[in-house]
Tab-separated table of C-alpha atoms in Angstrom:
chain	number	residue	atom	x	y	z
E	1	UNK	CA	-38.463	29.318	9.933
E	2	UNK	CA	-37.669	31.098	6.870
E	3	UNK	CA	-37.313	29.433	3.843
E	4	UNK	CA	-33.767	28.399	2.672
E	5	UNK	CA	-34.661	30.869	-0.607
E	6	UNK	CA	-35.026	33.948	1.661
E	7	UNK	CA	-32.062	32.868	3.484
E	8	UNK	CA	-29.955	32.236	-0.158
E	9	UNK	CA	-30.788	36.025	-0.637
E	10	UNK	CA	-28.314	37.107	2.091
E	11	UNK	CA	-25.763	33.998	2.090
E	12	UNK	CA	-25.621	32.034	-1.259
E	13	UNK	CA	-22.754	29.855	-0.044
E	14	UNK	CA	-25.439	28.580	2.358
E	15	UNK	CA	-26.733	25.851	0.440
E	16	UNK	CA	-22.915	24.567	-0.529
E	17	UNK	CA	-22.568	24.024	2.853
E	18	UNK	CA	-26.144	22.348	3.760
E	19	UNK	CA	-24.679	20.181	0.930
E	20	UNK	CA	-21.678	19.515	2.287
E	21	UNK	CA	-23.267	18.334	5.827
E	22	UNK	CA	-25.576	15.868	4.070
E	23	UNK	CA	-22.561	14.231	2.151
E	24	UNK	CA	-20.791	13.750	5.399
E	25	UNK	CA	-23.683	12.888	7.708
E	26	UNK	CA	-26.872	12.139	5.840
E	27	UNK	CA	-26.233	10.848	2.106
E	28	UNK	CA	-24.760	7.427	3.238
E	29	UNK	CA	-27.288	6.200	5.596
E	30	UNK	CA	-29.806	3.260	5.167
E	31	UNK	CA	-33.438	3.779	4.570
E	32	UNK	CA	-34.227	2.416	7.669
E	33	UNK	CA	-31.982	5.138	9.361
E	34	UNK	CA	-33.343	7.856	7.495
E	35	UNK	CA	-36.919	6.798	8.637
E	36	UNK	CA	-36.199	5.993	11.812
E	37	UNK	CA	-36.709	10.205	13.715
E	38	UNK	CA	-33.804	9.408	16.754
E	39	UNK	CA	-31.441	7.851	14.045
E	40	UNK	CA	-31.844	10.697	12.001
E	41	UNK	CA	-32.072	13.612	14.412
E	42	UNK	CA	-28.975	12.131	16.363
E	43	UNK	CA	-27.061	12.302	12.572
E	44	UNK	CA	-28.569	15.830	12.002
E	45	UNK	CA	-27.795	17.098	15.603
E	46	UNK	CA	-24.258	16.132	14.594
E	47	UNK	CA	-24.251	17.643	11.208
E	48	UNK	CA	-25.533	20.772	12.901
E	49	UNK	CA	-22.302	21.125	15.615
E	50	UNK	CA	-20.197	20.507	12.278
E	51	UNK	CA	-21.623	23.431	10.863
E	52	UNK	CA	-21.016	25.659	13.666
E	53	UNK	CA	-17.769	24.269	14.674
E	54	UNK	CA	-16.154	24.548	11.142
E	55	UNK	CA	-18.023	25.901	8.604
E	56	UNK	CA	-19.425	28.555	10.086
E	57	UNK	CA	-16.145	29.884	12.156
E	58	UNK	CA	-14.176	29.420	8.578
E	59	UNK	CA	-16.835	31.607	6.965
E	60	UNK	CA	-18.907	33.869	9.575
E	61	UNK	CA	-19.367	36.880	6.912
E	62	UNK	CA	-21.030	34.403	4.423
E	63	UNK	CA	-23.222	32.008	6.768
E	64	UNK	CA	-25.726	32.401	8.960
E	65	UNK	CA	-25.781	31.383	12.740
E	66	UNK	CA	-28.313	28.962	12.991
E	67	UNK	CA	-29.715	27.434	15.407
E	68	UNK	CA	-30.917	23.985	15.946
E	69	UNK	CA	-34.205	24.077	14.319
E	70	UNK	CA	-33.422	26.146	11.592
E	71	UNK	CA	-30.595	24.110	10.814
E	72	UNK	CA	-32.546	20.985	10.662
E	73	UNK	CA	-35.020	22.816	9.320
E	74	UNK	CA	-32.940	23.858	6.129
E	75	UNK	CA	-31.482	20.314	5.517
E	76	UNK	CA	-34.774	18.900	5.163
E	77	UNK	CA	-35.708	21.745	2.611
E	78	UNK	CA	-32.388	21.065	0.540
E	79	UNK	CA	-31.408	18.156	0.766
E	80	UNK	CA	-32.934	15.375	-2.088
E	81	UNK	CA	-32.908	12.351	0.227
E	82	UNK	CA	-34.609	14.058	3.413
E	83	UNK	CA	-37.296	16.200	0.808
E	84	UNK	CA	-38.724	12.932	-0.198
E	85	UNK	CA	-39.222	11.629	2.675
E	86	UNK	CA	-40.207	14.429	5.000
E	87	UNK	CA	-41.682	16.515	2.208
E	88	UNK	CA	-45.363	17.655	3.951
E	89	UNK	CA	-45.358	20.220	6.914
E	90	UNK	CA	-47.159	16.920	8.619
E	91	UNK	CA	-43.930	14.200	8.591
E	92	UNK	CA	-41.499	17.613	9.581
E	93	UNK	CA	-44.141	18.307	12.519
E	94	UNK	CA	-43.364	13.767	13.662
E	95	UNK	CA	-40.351	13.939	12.956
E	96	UNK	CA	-39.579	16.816	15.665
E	97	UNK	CA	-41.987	14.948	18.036
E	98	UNK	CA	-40.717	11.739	17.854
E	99	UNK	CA	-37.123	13.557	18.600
E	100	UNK	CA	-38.622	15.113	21.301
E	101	UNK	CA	-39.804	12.108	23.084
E	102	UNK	CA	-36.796	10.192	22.485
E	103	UNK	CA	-34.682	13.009	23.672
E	104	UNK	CA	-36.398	13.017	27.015
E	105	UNK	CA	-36.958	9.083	27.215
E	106	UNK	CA	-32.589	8.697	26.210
E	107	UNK	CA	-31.033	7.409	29.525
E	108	UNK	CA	-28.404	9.718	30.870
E	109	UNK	CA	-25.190	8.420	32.306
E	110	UNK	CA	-22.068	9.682	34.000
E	111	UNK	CA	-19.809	10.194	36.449
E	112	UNK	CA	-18.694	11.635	40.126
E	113	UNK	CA	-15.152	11.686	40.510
E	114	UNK	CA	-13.749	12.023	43.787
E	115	UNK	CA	-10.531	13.222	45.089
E	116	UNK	CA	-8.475	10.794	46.880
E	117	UNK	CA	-9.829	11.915	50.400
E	118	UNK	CA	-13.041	11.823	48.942
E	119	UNK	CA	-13.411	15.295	49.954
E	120	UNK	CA	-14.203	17.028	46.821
E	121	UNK	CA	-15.697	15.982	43.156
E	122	UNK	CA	-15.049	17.576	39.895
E	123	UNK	CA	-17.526	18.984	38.072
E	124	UNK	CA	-18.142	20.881	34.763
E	125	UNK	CA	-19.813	24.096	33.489
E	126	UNK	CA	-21.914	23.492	30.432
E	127	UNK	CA	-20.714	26.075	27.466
E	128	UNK	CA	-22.386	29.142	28.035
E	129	UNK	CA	-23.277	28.428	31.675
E	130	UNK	CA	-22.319	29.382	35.401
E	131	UNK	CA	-23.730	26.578	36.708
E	132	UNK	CA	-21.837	23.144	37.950
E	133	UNK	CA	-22.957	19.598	37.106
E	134	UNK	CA	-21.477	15.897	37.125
E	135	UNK	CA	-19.842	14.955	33.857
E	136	UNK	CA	-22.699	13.183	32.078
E	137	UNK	CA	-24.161	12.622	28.918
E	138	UNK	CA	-26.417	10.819	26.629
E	139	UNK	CA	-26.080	7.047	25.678
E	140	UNK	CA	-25.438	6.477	22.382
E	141	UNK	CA	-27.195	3.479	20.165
E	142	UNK	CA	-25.488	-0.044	21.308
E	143	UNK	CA	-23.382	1.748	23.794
E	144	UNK	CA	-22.796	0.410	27.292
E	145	UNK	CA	-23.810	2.486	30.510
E	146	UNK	CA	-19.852	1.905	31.689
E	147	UNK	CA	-18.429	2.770	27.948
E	148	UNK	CA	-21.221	6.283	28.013
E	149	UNK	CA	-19.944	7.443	31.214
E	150	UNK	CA	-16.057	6.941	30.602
E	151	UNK	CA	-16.707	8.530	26.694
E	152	UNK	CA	-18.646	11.633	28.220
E	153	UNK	CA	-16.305	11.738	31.160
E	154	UNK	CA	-13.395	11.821	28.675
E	155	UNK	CA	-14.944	14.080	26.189
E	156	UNK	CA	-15.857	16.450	29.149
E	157	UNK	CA	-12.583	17.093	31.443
E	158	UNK	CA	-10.428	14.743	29.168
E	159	UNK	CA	-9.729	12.432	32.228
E	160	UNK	CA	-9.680	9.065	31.230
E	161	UNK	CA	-11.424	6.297	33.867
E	162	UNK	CA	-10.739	3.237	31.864
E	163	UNK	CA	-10.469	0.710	34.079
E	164	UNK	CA	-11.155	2.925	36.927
E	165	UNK	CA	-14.744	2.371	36.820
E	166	UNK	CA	-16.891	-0.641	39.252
E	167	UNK	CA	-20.214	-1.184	37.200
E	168	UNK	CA	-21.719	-2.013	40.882
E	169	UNK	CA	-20.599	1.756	42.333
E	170	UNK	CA	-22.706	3.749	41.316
E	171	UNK	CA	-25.979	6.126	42.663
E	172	UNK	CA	-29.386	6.848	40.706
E	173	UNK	CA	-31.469	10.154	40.799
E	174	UNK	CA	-34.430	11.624	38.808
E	175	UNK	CA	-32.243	15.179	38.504
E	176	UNK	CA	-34.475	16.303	36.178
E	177	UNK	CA	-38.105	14.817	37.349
E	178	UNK	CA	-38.432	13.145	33.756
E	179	UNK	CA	-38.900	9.856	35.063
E	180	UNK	CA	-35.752	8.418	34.163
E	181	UNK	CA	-33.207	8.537	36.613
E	182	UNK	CA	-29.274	9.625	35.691
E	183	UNK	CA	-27.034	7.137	36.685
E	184	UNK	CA	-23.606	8.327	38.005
E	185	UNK	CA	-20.796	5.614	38.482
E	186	UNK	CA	-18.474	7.103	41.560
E	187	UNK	CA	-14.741	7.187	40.459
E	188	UNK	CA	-12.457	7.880	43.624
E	189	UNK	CA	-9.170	8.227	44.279
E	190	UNK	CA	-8.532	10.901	41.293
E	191	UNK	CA	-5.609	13.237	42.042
E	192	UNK	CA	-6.548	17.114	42.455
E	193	UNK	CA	-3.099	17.448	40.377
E	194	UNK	CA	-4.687	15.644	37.469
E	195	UNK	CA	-4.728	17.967	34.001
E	196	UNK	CA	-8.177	18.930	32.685
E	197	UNK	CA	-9.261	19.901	29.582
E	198	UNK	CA	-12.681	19.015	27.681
E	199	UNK	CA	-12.203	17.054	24.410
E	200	UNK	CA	-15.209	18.343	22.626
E	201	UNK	CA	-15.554	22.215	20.975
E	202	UNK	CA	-17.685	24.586	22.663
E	203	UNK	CA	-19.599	22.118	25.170
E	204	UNK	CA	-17.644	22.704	28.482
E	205	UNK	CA	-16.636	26.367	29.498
E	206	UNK	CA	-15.078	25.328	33.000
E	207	UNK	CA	-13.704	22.348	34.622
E	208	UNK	CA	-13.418	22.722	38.676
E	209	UNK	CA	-13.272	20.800	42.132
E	210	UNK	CA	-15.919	21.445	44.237
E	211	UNK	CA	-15.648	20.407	48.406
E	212	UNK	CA	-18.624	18.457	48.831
E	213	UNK	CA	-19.565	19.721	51.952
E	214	UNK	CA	-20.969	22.725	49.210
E	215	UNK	CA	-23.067	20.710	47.255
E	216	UNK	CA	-26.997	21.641	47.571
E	217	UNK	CA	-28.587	19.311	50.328
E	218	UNK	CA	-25.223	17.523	51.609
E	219	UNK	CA	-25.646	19.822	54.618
E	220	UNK	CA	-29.167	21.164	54.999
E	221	UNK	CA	-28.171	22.953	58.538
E	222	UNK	CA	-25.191	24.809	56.542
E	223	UNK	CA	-24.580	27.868	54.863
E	224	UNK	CA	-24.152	27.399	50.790
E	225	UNK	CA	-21.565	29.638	48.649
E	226	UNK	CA	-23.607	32.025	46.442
E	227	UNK	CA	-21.101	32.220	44.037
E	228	UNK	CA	-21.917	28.238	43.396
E	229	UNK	CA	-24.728	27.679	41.492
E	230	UNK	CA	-25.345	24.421	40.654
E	231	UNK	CA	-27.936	22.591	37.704
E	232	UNK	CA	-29.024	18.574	37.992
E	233	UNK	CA	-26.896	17.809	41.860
E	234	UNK	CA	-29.359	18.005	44.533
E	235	UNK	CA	-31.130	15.385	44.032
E	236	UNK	CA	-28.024	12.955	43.940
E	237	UNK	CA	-26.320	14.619	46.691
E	238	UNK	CA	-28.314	12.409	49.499
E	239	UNK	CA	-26.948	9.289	47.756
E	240	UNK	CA	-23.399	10.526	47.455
E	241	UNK	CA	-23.303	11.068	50.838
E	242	UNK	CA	-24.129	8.295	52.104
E	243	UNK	CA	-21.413	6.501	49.756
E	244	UNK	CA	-18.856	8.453	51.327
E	245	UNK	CA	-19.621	8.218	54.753
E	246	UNK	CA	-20.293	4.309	54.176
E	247	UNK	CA	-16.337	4.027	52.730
E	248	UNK	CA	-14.854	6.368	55.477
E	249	UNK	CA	-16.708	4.452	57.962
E	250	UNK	CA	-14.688	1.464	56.699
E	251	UNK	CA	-11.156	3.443	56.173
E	252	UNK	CA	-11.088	4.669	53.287
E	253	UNK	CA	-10.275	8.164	52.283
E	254	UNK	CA	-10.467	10.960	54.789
E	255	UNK	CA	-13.681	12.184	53.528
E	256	UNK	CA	-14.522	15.786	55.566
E	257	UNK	CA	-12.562	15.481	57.965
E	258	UNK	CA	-9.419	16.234	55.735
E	259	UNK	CA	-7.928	19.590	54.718
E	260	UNK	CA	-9.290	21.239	51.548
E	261	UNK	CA	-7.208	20.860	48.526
E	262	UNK	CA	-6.216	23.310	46.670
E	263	UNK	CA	-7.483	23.605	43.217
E	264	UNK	CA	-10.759	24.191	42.189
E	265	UNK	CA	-13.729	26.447	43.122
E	266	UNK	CA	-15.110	26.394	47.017
């Protein structure tokens, strides 16, 4: 990563605004914060999408597009607060690792949300992305699994489940073989008809419903859509299934036997 001198060369408004992030995200927190690598990487990770998201579209002739690790990088260089405490290439090279593992240790919750013949579930395109996924995110520090998935449901397609989601309905899966399995709490009874739109800048580039009978492993003898590609599903898909057969069995919903609606990707 080049250092923020060489990159003060080219844009010399780019330390105002390295300043500017650590007053807002950085400047304020306890030691114990600023010590502590997930504390501090989650703050910085923030600081970094407030760069992008407003300081950078405001000015894009005078700042860089960074990415991540520059970023972070940089406000460890220039800011006072960080330089003393992750001054040697050594505490940098921790810090990152200690992210790292955290990052892949966080437990990852969300949602499926079903139509109300629990025919079809809507699902999200990352920013950037062609491929569909379940609304799902992160848990925050001191957050409840319930609270995570109704926040990152909310911040996602802007549908709010409040009170709509049973802490006992829910299915596991290891979507990403890390270990630790997501855990999706099944919302049903959500109205095709309900507006969509993600809360949060540049994180979601599509919101669609998706028939489940399309979903990777609910029908192995079937044929899939190729224009459905899909990232983080299959492995949840057996456990989904059997959820919806289990409350059709018992009356509820229509599940496949219903007619497709009509919104949303098939």
């Amino acid at each position: 990563v080049p250092a923020l001198s060489e990159w003060l060369q080219s844009y010399p408004k780019l330390e105002g605004a390295l300043q500017a992030c650590a007053l807002r995200f950085v400047v304020n927190l306890p030691e114990e914060s600023l010590r502590n690598a997930p504390r501090l990487c989650f703050e910085l990770q923030e600081a970094f999408w407030f760069y992008l998201d407003y300081l950078w579209e405001a000015s894009k002739k005078e700042l860089p597009k960074l990415n991540q690790m520059n970023f972070v990088t940089l406000m460890l260089e220039s800011s006072d607060v960080l330089r003393s405490l992750y001054h040697s290439t050594k505490a940098r090279q921790q810090l990152f690792q200690d992210w790292r593992e955290y990052s892949r240790r966080v437990p990852l919750k969300g949602a499926v949300i079903l139509n109300e013949r629990l025919d079809q579930c809507l699902m999200v395109q990352p920013w950037k992305g062609d491929k569909w996924t379940f609304p799902r995110g992160k848990i925050n520090e001191d957050e409840g699994e319930c609270e995570c998935a109704i926040r990152e449901v909310w911040e996602e397609t802007g549908i709010d489940i409040k009170g709509r989601v049973d802490p006992g309905e829910y299915i596991k899966a290891d979507v990403y073989a890390s270990g630790f399995p997501l855990k999706l709490f099944i919302v049903p009874g959500i109205s095709e008809e309900t507006a969509c739109a993600p809360n949060t800048r540049k994180e979601i580039s599509k919101i669609g419903w998706v028939r489940l009978d399309k979903l990777p492993g609910w029908d192995p003898g079937g044929s899939e859509n190729p224009k459905l590609r899909f990232v983080g599903v299959e492995p949840a898909v057996p456990a989904l299934r059997r959820w919806v057969e289990g409350r059709c069995a018992a009356g509820v919903g229509a599940g496949m036997r219903s007619p497709v609606g009509r919104n949303g990707p098939r």
